[in-house]
Amino acid sequence: MTLLSRLAAGTTLPVVTVVIAIIAIWYVAAVALNAPFQRDTYERAKQTDVPFSQLLSDTLVQKRPVLPAPHQVATEIWQTTVEKNITSKRSLVFHAWITLSTTLLGFLIGTSLGVLIAVGIVHSGVLDKSLMPWVIASQTIPILAIAPMIIVVLNAVGISGLLPKAMISTYLAFFPVTVGMVKGLRSPEIIHLDLMHTYSASRLETFFKLRLPYALPFLFTSMKIGIAASLVGAIIGELPTGAVAGLGARLLAGSYYGQTVQIWSALIMASVLAGCLVGMIGLIEKNVLKRMGMAA
């Protein structure tokens, strides 16, 4: 089997192909969206008969393009990560760390809350009928409407800093964990539950020896969704703070001053951060399930 055949049989070649296609479409879109402004620039400078090759190159190097080209975003990311001190407020690493700290705190609180709610729902019919509908209904409210209220209310009672933003991450993270854990804790078959009953197992023993092992694959899948949602909540939570720090603040500052390259670099950084967090959960899942003798 040739190297190309081995790559095609796995995930490398398909992923690389999709990435190349996205970059190619991105360049075409950048030229199409930036060309009108560039033509207006030529008209104001009274330049006529500009060759298409010059128009093409000029649309890809504008300082404030409608859609920045991939190489412009890559250059901005390099300059704001490698060439900047990580303690500088112009460093993307500095802003990413602030967003990451909020994300992890909100994810930790949200996961703990989701697991507790799921355990209560599974073991109590009253909570199942009363609490579960509220859990589902809570996600019908747009987070953009709730975020400013949470920030303002908590600041009014003297709670500021990291926790108010983490509460927004918690709001988004607890829902997938709750739903996933409820499904997982209810996944054991009736025959297995009957077997535990014949062993005179208590509810606690049934939970730890049967329900929890069954629920772990569901938990890790939910955590992958939850940590990505927590990152979104952290970014949204930074918007009402007045563009102080964080990737959300970076996005807001870029929109204030029309710095589209800055906006896109922050978006790419957030995407990379989310991918790393989901990958971290995936590695933990693989190791835990392997130790339990289960396939990830």
PDB file of C-alpha atoms in Angstrom:
ATOM      1  CA  MET A   1       0.000   0.000   0.000  1.00  0.00           C
ATOM      2  CA  THR A   2       1.417   3.374  -1.025  1.00  0.00           C
ATOM      3  CA  LEU A   3       1.754   6.353   1.321  1.00  0.00           C
ATOM      4  CA  LEU A   4      -1.134   8.141  -0.422  1.00  0.00           C
ATOM      5  CA  SER A   5      -3.367   5.078  -0.007  1.00  0.00           C
ATOM      6  CA  ARG A   6      -2.540   4.868   3.697  1.00  0.00           C
ATOM      7  CA  LEU A   7      -3.326   8.564   4.169  1.00  0.00           C
ATOM      8  CA  ALA A   8      -6.590   8.211   2.250  1.00  0.00           C
ATOM      9  CA  ALA A   9      -7.594   5.186   4.325  1.00  0.00           C
ATOM     10  CA  GLY A  10      -7.251   7.188   7.539  1.00  0.00           C
ATOM     11  CA  THR A  11      -8.388  10.683   8.464  1.00  0.00           C
ATOM     12  CA  THR A  12      -5.287  12.677   7.456  1.00  0.00           C
ATOM     13  CA  LEU A  13      -5.937  13.120   3.742  1.00  0.00           C
ATOM     14  CA  PRO A  14      -9.684  13.891   4.083  1.00  0.00           C
ATOM     15  CA  VAL A  15      -9.026  16.494   6.782  1.00  0.00           C
ATOM     16  CA  VAL A  16      -6.177  18.105   4.821  1.00  0.00           C
ATOM     17  CA  THR A  17      -8.347  18.183   1.692  1.00  0.00           C
ATOM     18  CA  VAL A  18     -11.182  19.946   3.526  1.00  0.00           C
ATOM     19  CA  VAL A  19      -8.750  22.451   5.072  1.00  0.00           C
ATOM     20  CA  ILE A  20      -7.242  23.264   1.665  1.00  0.00           C
ATOM     21  CA  ALA A  21     -10.727  23.692   0.182  1.00  0.00           C
ATOM     22  CA  ILE A  22     -11.737  26.049   3.023  1.00  0.00           C
ATOM     23  CA  ILE A  23      -8.584  28.155   2.549  1.00  0.00           C
ATOM     24  CA  ALA A  24      -9.164  28.330  -1.218  1.00  0.00           C
ATOM     25  CA  ILE A  25     -12.794  29.444  -0.750  1.00  0.00           C
ATOM     26  CA  TRP A  26     -11.603  31.926   1.886  1.00  0.00           C
ATOM     27  CA  TYR A  27      -9.156  33.542  -0.574  1.00  0.00           C
ATOM     28  CA  VAL A  28     -11.816  33.768  -3.296  1.00  0.00           C
ATOM     29  CA  ALA A  29     -14.282  35.340  -0.853  1.00  0.00           C
ATOM     30  CA  ALA A  30     -11.635  37.790   0.387  1.00  0.00           C
ATOM     31  CA  VAL A  31     -10.954  38.995  -3.149  1.00  0.00           C
ATOM     32  CA  ALA A  32     -14.667  39.291  -3.963  1.00  0.00           C
ATOM     33  CA  LEU A  33     -15.542  41.228  -0.785  1.00  0.00           C
ATOM     34  CA  ASN A  34     -12.492  43.511  -0.762  1.00  0.00           C
ATOM     35  CA  ALA A  35     -12.501  44.343  -4.482  1.00  0.00           C
ATOM     36  CA  PRO A  36     -15.237  47.064  -4.377  1.00  0.00           C
ATOM     37  CA  PHE A  37     -13.325  49.142  -1.813  1.00  0.00           C
ATOM     38  CA  GLN A  38     -10.097  48.674  -3.764  1.00  0.00           C
ATOM     39  CA  ARG A  39     -11.767  49.866  -6.993  1.00  0.00           C
ATOM     40  CA  ASP A  40     -13.053  52.957  -5.127  1.00  0.00           C
ATOM     41  CA  THR A  41      -9.476  53.582  -3.980  1.00  0.00           C
ATOM     42  CA  TYR A  42      -8.246  53.429  -7.579  1.00  0.00           C
ATOM     43  CA  GLU A  43     -10.988  55.855  -8.667  1.00  0.00           C
ATOM     44  CA  ARG A  44     -10.123  58.371  -5.943  1.00  0.00           C
ATOM     45  CA  ALA A  45      -6.459  58.138  -6.961  1.00  0.00           C
ATOM     46  CA  LYS A  46      -7.556  58.523 -10.613  1.00  0.00           C
ATOM     47  CA  GLN A  47      -5.882  55.268 -11.555  1.00  0.00           C
ATOM     48  CA  THR A  48      -7.326  53.658 -14.652  1.00  0.00           C
ATOM     49  CA  ASP A  49      -6.623  50.445 -16.483  1.00  0.00           C
ATOM     50  CA  VAL A  50      -5.333  48.719 -13.371  1.00  0.00           C
ATOM     51  CA  PRO A  51      -4.380  45.139 -14.284  1.00  0.00           C
ATOM     52  CA  PHE A  52      -6.275  42.345 -12.613  1.00  0.00           C
ATOM     53  CA  SER A  53      -3.082  40.947 -11.087  1.00  0.00           C
ATOM     54  CA  GLN A  54      -2.530  44.227  -9.198  1.00  0.00           C
ATOM     55  CA  LEU A  55      -6.177  44.337  -8.099  1.00  0.00           C
ATOM     56  CA  LEU A  56      -5.829  40.768  -6.883  1.00  0.00           C
ATOM     57  CA  SER A  57      -2.711  41.472  -4.846  1.00  0.00           C
ATOM     58  CA  ASP A  58      -4.014  44.760  -3.428  1.00  0.00           C
ATOM     59  CA  THR A  59      -7.254  43.227  -2.183  1.00  0.00           C
ATOM     60  CA  LEU A  60      -5.230  40.741  -0.129  1.00  0.00           C
ATOM     61  CA  VAL A  61      -3.076  43.317   1.690  1.00  0.00           C
ATOM     62  CA  GLN A  62      -5.615  45.927   2.787  1.00  0.00           C
ATOM     63  CA  LYS A  63      -5.154  47.303   6.318  1.00  0.00           C
ATOM     64  CA  ARG A  64      -8.865  47.129   7.164  1.00  0.00           C
ATOM     65  CA  PRO A  65     -10.353  44.574   4.780  1.00  0.00           C
ATOM     66  CA  VAL A  66     -13.967  43.494   4.838  1.00  0.00           C
ATOM     67  CA  LEU A  67     -12.688  39.916   4.951  1.00  0.00           C
ATOM     68  CA  PRO A  68      -8.994  39.473   5.803  1.00  0.00           C
ATOM     69  CA  ALA A  69      -7.060  36.878   3.849  1.00  0.00           C
ATOM     70  CA  PRO A  70      -5.738  33.765   5.625  1.00  0.00           C
ATOM     71  CA  HIS A  71      -2.123  34.956   5.469  1.00  0.00           C
ATOM     72  CA  GLN A  72      -3.108  38.265   7.092  1.00  0.00           C
ATOM     73  CA  VAL A  73      -4.778  36.418   9.972  1.00  0.00           C
ATOM     74  CA  ALA A  74      -1.797  34.064  10.294  1.00  0.00           C
ATOM     75  CA  THR A  75       0.600  37.028  10.411  1.00  0.00           C
ATOM     76  CA  GLU A  76      -1.507  38.752  13.078  1.00  0.00           C
ATOM     77  CA  ILE A  77      -1.597  35.592  15.195  1.00  0.00           C
ATOM     78  CA  TRP A  78       2.187  35.193  14.885  1.00  0.00           C
ATOM     79  CA  GLN A  79       2.824  38.803  15.833  1.00  0.00           C
ATOM     80  CA  THR A  80       0.471  38.706  18.830  1.00  0.00           C
ATOM     81  CA  THR A  81       1.664  35.367  20.189  1.00  0.00           C
ATOM     82  CA  VAL A  82       5.325  34.742  19.363  1.00  0.00           C
ATOM     83  CA  GLU A  83       6.521  38.331  18.997  1.00  0.00           C
ATOM     84  CA  LYS A  84       4.683  39.714  22.048  1.00  0.00           C
ATOM     85  CA  ASN A  85       5.443  39.174  25.709  1.00  0.00           C
ATOM     86  CA  ILE A  86       2.735  36.953  27.185  1.00  0.00           C
ATOM     87  CA  THR A  87       2.130  39.521  29.936  1.00  0.00           C
ATOM     88  CA  SER A  88       1.424  42.246  27.377  1.00  0.00           C
ATOM     89  CA  LYS A  89      -2.208  43.283  26.934  1.00  0.00           C
ATOM     90  CA  ARG A  90      -1.626  43.106  23.184  1.00  0.00           C
ATOM     91  CA  SER A  91      -0.731  39.433  23.382  1.00  0.00           C
ATOM     92  CA  LEU A  92      -3.305  36.868  22.302  1.00  0.00           C
ATOM     93  CA  VAL A  93      -1.786  34.426  24.801  1.00  0.00           C
ATOM     94  CA  PHE A  94      -2.586  36.874  27.613  1.00  0.00           C
ATOM     95  CA  HIS A  95      -6.198  37.238  26.464  1.00  0.00           C
ATOM     96  CA  ALA A  96      -6.550  33.497  25.818  1.00  0.00           C
ATOM     97  CA  TRP A  97      -5.393  32.692  29.350  1.00  0.00           C
ATOM     98  CA  ILE A  98      -8.019  35.016  30.875  1.00  0.00           C
ATOM     99  CA  THR A  99     -10.745  33.395  28.782  1.00  0.00           C
ATOM    100  CA  LEU A 100      -9.385  29.927  29.584  1.00  0.00           C
ATOM    101  CA  SER A 101      -9.464  30.537  33.347  1.00  0.00           C
ATOM    102  CA  THR A 102     -13.104  31.618  33.129  1.00  0.00           C
ATOM    103  CA  THR A 103     -13.915  28.644  30.911  1.00  0.00           C
ATOM    104  CA  LEU A 104     -12.374  26.076  33.248  1.00  0.00           C
ATOM    105  CA  LEU A 105     -14.023  27.511  36.365  1.00  0.00           C
ATOM    106  CA  GLY A 106     -17.426  27.670  34.695  1.00  0.00           C
ATOM    107  CA  PHE A 107     -16.973  24.180  33.258  1.00  0.00           C
ATOM    108  CA  LEU A 108     -16.032  22.754  36.660  1.00  0.00           C
ATOM    109  CA  ILE A 109     -19.046  24.337  38.362  1.00  0.00           C
ATOM    110  CA  GLY A 110     -21.370  23.441  35.487  1.00  0.00           C
ATOM    111  CA  THR A 111     -20.225  19.817  35.331  1.00  0.00           C
ATOM    112  CA  SER A 112     -20.600  19.360  39.097  1.00  0.00           C
ATOM    113  CA  LEU A 113     -24.039  20.981  39.028  1.00  0.00           C
ATOM    114  CA  GLY A 114     -25.123  18.905  36.037  1.00  0.00           C
ATOM    115  CA  VAL A 115     -24.054  15.632  37.646  1.00  0.00           C
ATOM    116  CA  LEU A 116     -25.844  16.483  40.912  1.00  0.00           C
ATOM    117  CA  ILE A 117     -29.046  17.436  39.081  1.00  0.00           C
ATOM    118  CA  ALA A 118     -28.885  14.252  36.984  1.00  0.00           C
ATOM    119  CA  VAL A 119     -28.437  12.042  40.048  1.00  0.00           C
ATOM    120  CA  GLY A 120     -31.401  13.731  41.708  1.00  0.00           C
ATOM    121  CA  ILE A 121     -33.587  13.372  38.620  1.00  0.00           C
ATOM    122  CA  VAL A 122     -32.782   9.671  38.184  1.00  0.00           C
ATOM    123  CA  HIS A 123     -33.427   8.785  41.822  1.00  0.00           C
ATOM    124  CA  SER A 124     -36.456  11.006  42.428  1.00  0.00           C
ATOM    125  CA  GLY A 125     -39.640  10.915  40.415  1.00  0.00           C
ATOM    126  CA  VAL A 126     -40.653  14.283  41.842  1.00  0.00           C
ATOM    127  CA  LEU A 127     -37.469  15.944  40.566  1.00  0.00           C
ATOM    128  CA  ASP A 128     -37.837  14.163  37.231  1.00  0.00           C
ATOM    129  CA  LYS A 129     -41.301  15.628  36.660  1.00  0.00           C
ATOM    130  CA  SER A 130     -40.617  19.058  38.156  1.00  0.00           C
ATOM    131  CA  LEU A 131     -36.950  19.894  37.555  1.00  0.00           C
ATOM    132  CA  MET A 132     -36.232  18.349  34.159  1.00  0.00           C
ATOM    133  CA  PRO A 133     -38.715  20.586  32.282  1.00  0.00           C
ATOM    134  CA  TRP A 134     -37.093  23.648  33.875  1.00  0.00           C
ATOM    135  CA  VAL A 135     -33.650  22.420  32.875  1.00  0.00           C
ATOM    136  CA  ILE A 136     -34.791  22.162  29.249  1.00  0.00           C
ATOM    137  CA  ALA A 137     -36.693  25.462  29.350  1.00  0.00           C
ATOM    138  CA  SER A 138     -33.632  27.274  30.710  1.00  0.00           C
ATOM    139  CA  GLN A 139     -31.838  26.812  27.388  1.00  0.00           C
ATOM    140  CA  THR A 140     -34.607  28.522  25.402  1.00  0.00           C
ATOM    141  CA  ILE A 141     -33.525  31.924  26.774  1.00  0.00           C
ATOM    142  CA  PRO A 142     -30.792  33.582  24.643  1.00  0.00           C
ATOM    143  CA  ILE A 143     -27.534  33.779  26.554  1.00  0.00           C
ATOM    144  CA  LEU A 144     -26.881  37.253  25.100  1.00  0.00           C
ATOM    145  CA  ALA A 145     -29.966  38.475  26.981  1.00  0.00           C
ATOM    146  CA  ILE A 146     -28.981  36.840  30.269  1.00  0.00           C
ATOM    147  CA  ALA A 147     -25.266  37.671  30.342  1.00  0.00           C
ATOM    148  CA  PRO A 148     -25.559  41.444  31.023  1.00  0.00           C
ATOM    149  CA  MET A 149     -28.139  40.835  33.756  1.00  0.00           C
ATOM    150  CA  ILE A 150     -25.926  38.287  35.514  1.00  0.00           C
ATOM    151  CA  ILE A 151     -22.923  40.622  35.386  1.00  0.00           C
ATOM    152  CA  VAL A 152     -24.892  43.633  36.644  1.00  0.00           C
ATOM    153  CA  VAL A 153     -26.754  41.772  39.417  1.00  0.00           C
ATOM    154  CA  LEU A 154     -23.634  40.076  40.782  1.00  0.00           C
ATOM    155  CA  ASN A 155     -21.676  43.329  40.656  1.00  0.00           C
ATOM    156  CA  ALA A 156     -24.496  45.011  42.579  1.00  0.00           C
ATOM    157  CA  VAL A 157     -24.094  42.535  45.445  1.00  0.00           C
ATOM    158  CA  GLY A 158     -20.322  42.934  45.488  1.00  0.00           C
ATOM    159  CA  ILE A 159     -19.333  39.912  43.394  1.00  0.00           C
ATOM    160  CA  SER A 160     -17.028  40.882  40.545  1.00  0.00           C
ATOM    161  CA  GLY A 161     -14.062  39.577  38.633  1.00  0.00           C
ATOM    162  CA  LEU A 162     -13.861  35.973  37.480  1.00  0.00           C
ATOM    163  CA  LEU A 163     -16.971  34.488  39.103  1.00  0.00           C
ATOM    164  CA  PRO A 164     -19.709  36.479  37.264  1.00  0.00           C
ATOM    165  CA  LYS A 165     -18.246  35.498  33.890  1.00  0.00           C
ATOM    166  CA  ALA A 166     -17.854  31.907  35.061  1.00  0.00           C
ATOM    167  CA  MET A 167     -21.557  31.838  35.950  1.00  0.00           C
ATOM    168  CA  ILE A 168     -22.395  32.419  32.295  1.00  0.00           C
ATOM    169  CA  SER A 169     -20.130  29.516  31.325  1.00  0.00           C
ATOM    170  CA  THR A 170     -21.819  27.428  34.010  1.00  0.00           C
ATOM    171  CA  TYR A 171     -25.237  28.245  32.551  1.00  0.00           C
ATOM    172  CA  LEU A 172     -24.214  26.815  29.179  1.00  0.00           C
ATOM    173  CA  ALA A 173     -22.110  23.904  30.459  1.00  0.00           C
ATOM    174  CA  PHE A 174     -24.487  22.298  32.937  1.00  0.00           C
ATOM    175  CA  PHE A 175     -27.239  21.507  30.414  1.00  0.00           C
ATOM    176  CA  PRO A 176     -25.440  18.944  28.181  1.00  0.00           C
ATOM    177  CA  VAL A 177     -23.919  17.303  31.260  1.00  0.00           C
ATOM    178  CA  THR A 178     -27.321  17.027  32.922  1.00  0.00           C
ATOM    179  CA  VAL A 179     -29.017  15.542  29.860  1.00  0.00           C
ATOM    180  CA  GLY A 180     -26.120  13.185  29.122  1.00  0.00           C
ATOM    181  CA  MET A 181     -25.844  11.932  32.692  1.00  0.00           C
ATOM    182  CA  VAL A 182     -29.594  11.356  32.967  1.00  0.00           C
ATOM    183  CA  LYS A 183     -29.431   9.271  29.807  1.00  0.00           C
ATOM    184  CA  GLY A 184     -26.321   7.449  31.013  1.00  0.00           C
ATOM    185  CA  LEU A 185     -27.587   6.688  34.504  1.00  0.00           C
ATOM    186  CA  ARG A 186     -30.756   5.250  32.984  1.00  0.00           C
ATOM    187  CA  SER A 187     -28.896   3.187  30.372  1.00  0.00           C
ATOM    188  CA  PRO A 188     -28.359  -0.049  32.387  1.00  0.00           C
ATOM    189  CA  GLU A 189     -30.662  -2.817  31.226  1.00  0.00           C
ATOM    190  CA  ILE A 190     -33.488  -4.038  33.441  1.00  0.00           C
ATOM    191  CA  ILE A 191     -31.883  -7.466  33.780  1.00  0.00           C
ATOM    192  CA  HIS A 192     -28.751  -5.872  35.267  1.00  0.00           C
ATOM    193  CA  LEU A 193     -30.781  -3.830  37.720  1.00  0.00           C
ATOM    194  CA  ASP A 194     -32.685  -6.981  38.694  1.00  0.00           C
ATOM    195  CA  LEU A 195     -29.371  -8.774  39.207  1.00  0.00           C
ATOM    196  CA  MET A 196     -28.206  -6.053  41.601  1.00  0.00           C
ATOM    197  CA  HIS A 197     -31.534  -6.408  43.403  1.00  0.00           C
ATOM    198  CA  THR A 198     -31.004 -10.156  43.839  1.00  0.00           C
ATOM    199  CA  TYR A 199     -27.625  -9.346  45.398  1.00  0.00           C
ATOM    200  CA  SER A 200     -29.485  -7.164  47.937  1.00  0.00           C
ATOM    201  CA  ALA A 201     -27.427  -4.187  46.742  1.00  0.00           C
ATOM    202  CA  SER A 202     -28.318  -0.824  48.207  1.00  0.00           C
ATOM    203  CA  ARG A 203     -29.117   2.204  46.026  1.00  0.00           C
ATOM    204  CA  LEU A 204     -25.616   3.530  46.696  1.00  0.00           C
ATOM    205  CA  GLU A 205     -23.960   0.268  45.663  1.00  0.00           C
ATOM    206  CA  THR A 206     -26.120   0.053  42.545  1.00  0.00           C
ATOM    207  CA  PHE A 207     -25.149   3.604  41.673  1.00  0.00           C
ATOM    208  CA  PHE A 208     -21.382   3.158  41.989  1.00  0.00           C
ATOM    209  CA  LYS A 209     -21.131  -0.406  40.681  1.00  0.00           C
ATOM    210  CA  LEU A 210     -23.676  -0.294  37.848  1.00  0.00           C
ATOM    211  CA  ARG A 211     -25.179   3.068  36.967  1.00  0.00           C
ATOM    212  CA  LEU A 212     -22.004   5.176  37.140  1.00  0.00           C
ATOM    213  CA  PRO A 213     -19.833   2.860  34.974  1.00  0.00           C
ATOM    214  CA  TYR A 214     -22.623   2.779  32.386  1.00  0.00           C
ATOM    215  CA  ALA A 215     -22.905   6.580  32.495  1.00  0.00           C
ATOM    216  CA  LEU A 216     -19.214   7.429  32.054  1.00  0.00           C
ATOM    217  CA  PRO A 217     -19.179   7.289  28.214  1.00  0.00           C
ATOM    218  CA  PHE A 218     -22.244   9.557  28.190  1.00  0.00           C
ATOM    219  CA  LEU A 219     -20.560  11.885  30.715  1.00  0.00           C
ATOM    220  CA  PHE A 220     -17.398  12.335  28.660  1.00  0.00           C
ATOM    221  CA  THR A 221     -19.384  12.986  25.485  1.00  0.00           C
ATOM    222  CA  SER A 222     -21.432  15.587  27.342  1.00  0.00           C
ATOM    223  CA  MET A 223     -18.278  17.138  28.808  1.00  0.00           C
ATOM    224  CA  LYS A 224     -16.874  17.659  25.307  1.00  0.00           C
ATOM    225  CA  ILE A 225     -19.979  19.631  24.396  1.00  0.00           C
ATOM    226  CA  GLY A 226     -20.034  21.354  27.766  1.00  0.00           C
ATOM    227  CA  ILE A 227     -16.457  22.605  27.668  1.00  0.00           C
ATOM    228  CA  ALA A 228     -16.946  24.050  24.177  1.00  0.00           C
ATOM    229  CA  ALA A 229     -20.163  25.732  25.341  1.00  0.00           C
ATOM    230  CA  SER A 230     -18.325  26.976  28.429  1.00  0.00           C
ATOM    231  CA  LEU A 231     -15.762  28.700  26.204  1.00  0.00           C
ATOM    232  CA  VAL A 232     -18.559  30.410  24.288  1.00  0.00           C
ATOM    233  CA  GLY A 233     -20.080  31.531  27.583  1.00  0.00           C
ATOM    234  CA  ALA A 234     -16.741  32.911  28.770  1.00  0.00           C
ATOM    235  CA  ILE A 235     -16.367  34.966  25.589  1.00  0.00           C
ATOM    236  CA  ILE A 236     -19.938  36.257  25.853  1.00  0.00           C
ATOM    237  CA  GLY A 237     -19.393  37.071  29.528  1.00  0.00           C
ATOM    238  CA  GLU A 238     -16.466  39.322  28.644  1.00  0.00           C
ATOM    239  CA  LEU A 239     -18.514  41.525  26.328  1.00  0.00           C
ATOM    240  CA  PRO A 240     -20.391  43.507  29.048  1.00  0.00           C
ATOM    241  CA  THR A 241     -17.127  44.198  30.918  1.00  0.00           C
ATOM    242  CA  GLY A 242     -16.166  47.046  28.597  1.00  0.00           C
ATOM    243  CA  ALA A 243     -13.430  45.334  26.576  1.00  0.00           C
ATOM    244  CA  VAL A 244     -10.922  44.982  29.412  1.00  0.00           C
ATOM    245  CA  ALA A 245      -9.306  41.598  28.753  1.00  0.00           C
ATOM    246  CA  GLY A 246     -10.033  38.207  27.232  1.00  0.00           C
ATOM    247  CA  LEU A 247     -10.817  36.998  23.733  1.00  0.00           C
ATOM    248  CA  GLY A 248     -14.339  38.435  23.977  1.00  0.00           C
ATOM    249  CA  ALA A 249     -12.909  41.813  24.904  1.00  0.00           C
ATOM    250  CA  ARG A 250     -10.463  41.471  22.006  1.00  0.00           C
ATOM    251  CA  LEU A 251     -13.388  40.883  19.636  1.00  0.00           C
ATOM    252  CA  LEU A 252     -15.261  43.861  21.054  1.00  0.00           C
ATOM    253  CA  ALA A 253     -12.265  46.175  20.779  1.00  0.00           C
ATOM    254  CA  GLY A 254     -11.717  45.059  17.188  1.00  0.00           C
ATOM    255  CA  SER A 255     -15.332  45.852  16.314  1.00  0.00           C
ATOM    256  CA  TYR A 256     -15.029  49.306  17.932  1.00  0.00           C
ATOM    257  CA  TYR A 257     -12.057  50.308  15.779  1.00  0.00           C
ATOM    258  CA  GLY A 258     -12.865  48.339  12.642  1.00  0.00           C
ATOM    259  CA  GLN A 259      -9.885  45.994  13.039  1.00  0.00           C
ATOM    260  CA  THR A 260     -11.217  42.981  11.180  1.00  0.00           C
ATOM    261  CA  VAL A 261      -7.834  41.247  11.175  1.00  0.00           C
ATOM    262  CA  GLN A 262      -7.791  41.466  14.980  1.00  0.00           C
ATOM    263  CA  ILE A 263     -11.336  40.081  15.137  1.00  0.00           C
ATOM    264  CA  TRP A 264     -10.524  37.105  12.929  1.00  0.00           C
ATOM    265  CA  SER A 265      -7.278  36.326  14.752  1.00  0.00           C
ATOM    266  CA  ALA A 266      -9.198  36.233  18.055  1.00  0.00           C
ATOM    267  CA  LEU A 267     -11.810  33.953  16.473  1.00  0.00           C
ATOM    268  CA  ILE A 268      -9.148  31.562  15.189  1.00  0.00           C
ATOM    269  CA  MET A 269      -7.448  31.586  18.602  1.00  0.00           C
ATOM    270  CA  ALA A 270     -10.778  30.757  20.272  1.00  0.00           C
ATOM    271  CA  SER A 271     -11.317  27.894  17.808  1.00  0.00           C
ATOM    272  CA  VAL A 272      -7.860  26.469  18.499  1.00  0.00           C
ATOM    273  CA  LEU A 273      -8.436  26.800  22.247  1.00  0.00           C
ATOM    274  CA  ALA A 274     -11.784  24.995  21.990  1.00  0.00           C
ATOM    275  CA  GLY A 275     -10.209  22.215  19.930  1.00  0.00           C
ATOM    276  CA  CYS A 276      -7.451  21.745  22.505  1.00  0.00           C
ATOM    277  CA  LEU A 277      -9.953  21.600  25.366  1.00  0.00           C
ATOM    278  CA  VAL A 278     -12.135  19.029  23.586  1.00  0.00           C
ATOM    279  CA  GLY A 279      -9.020  17.019  22.725  1.00  0.00           C
ATOM    280  CA  MET A 280      -7.945  17.101  26.382  1.00  0.00           C
ATOM    281  CA  ILE A 281     -11.320  15.685  27.445  1.00  0.00           C
ATOM    282  CA  GLY A 282     -10.963  13.037  24.738  1.00  0.00           C
ATOM    283  CA  LEU A 283      -7.557  11.934  26.065  1.00  0.00           C
ATOM    284  CA  ILE A 284      -8.911  11.691  29.609  1.00  0.00           C
ATOM    285  CA  GLU A 285     -11.874   9.685  28.306  1.00  0.00           C
ATOM    286  CA  LYS A 286      -9.601   7.291  26.443  1.00  0.00           C
ATOM    287  CA  ASN A 287      -7.411   6.637  29.472  1.00  0.00           C
ATOM    288  CA  VAL A 288     -10.310   6.259  31.923  1.00  0.00           C
ATOM    289  CA  LEU A 289     -12.322   3.897  29.724  1.00  0.00           C
ATOM    290  CA  LYS A 290      -9.190   1.911  28.890  1.00  0.00           C
ATOM    291  CA  ARG A 291      -8.537   1.350  32.600  1.00  0.00           C
ATOM    292  CA  MET A 292     -12.149   0.210  32.973  1.00  0.00           C
ATOM    293  CA  GLY A 293     -11.741  -2.253  30.089  1.00  0.00           C
ATOM    294  CA  MET A 294     -14.143  -0.332  27.862  1.00  0.00           C
ATOM    295  CA  ALA A 295     -13.685   0.953  24.318  1.00  0.00           C
ATOM    296  CA  ALA A 296     -13.597   4.747  24.036  1.00  0.00           C
TER     297      ALA A 296
END
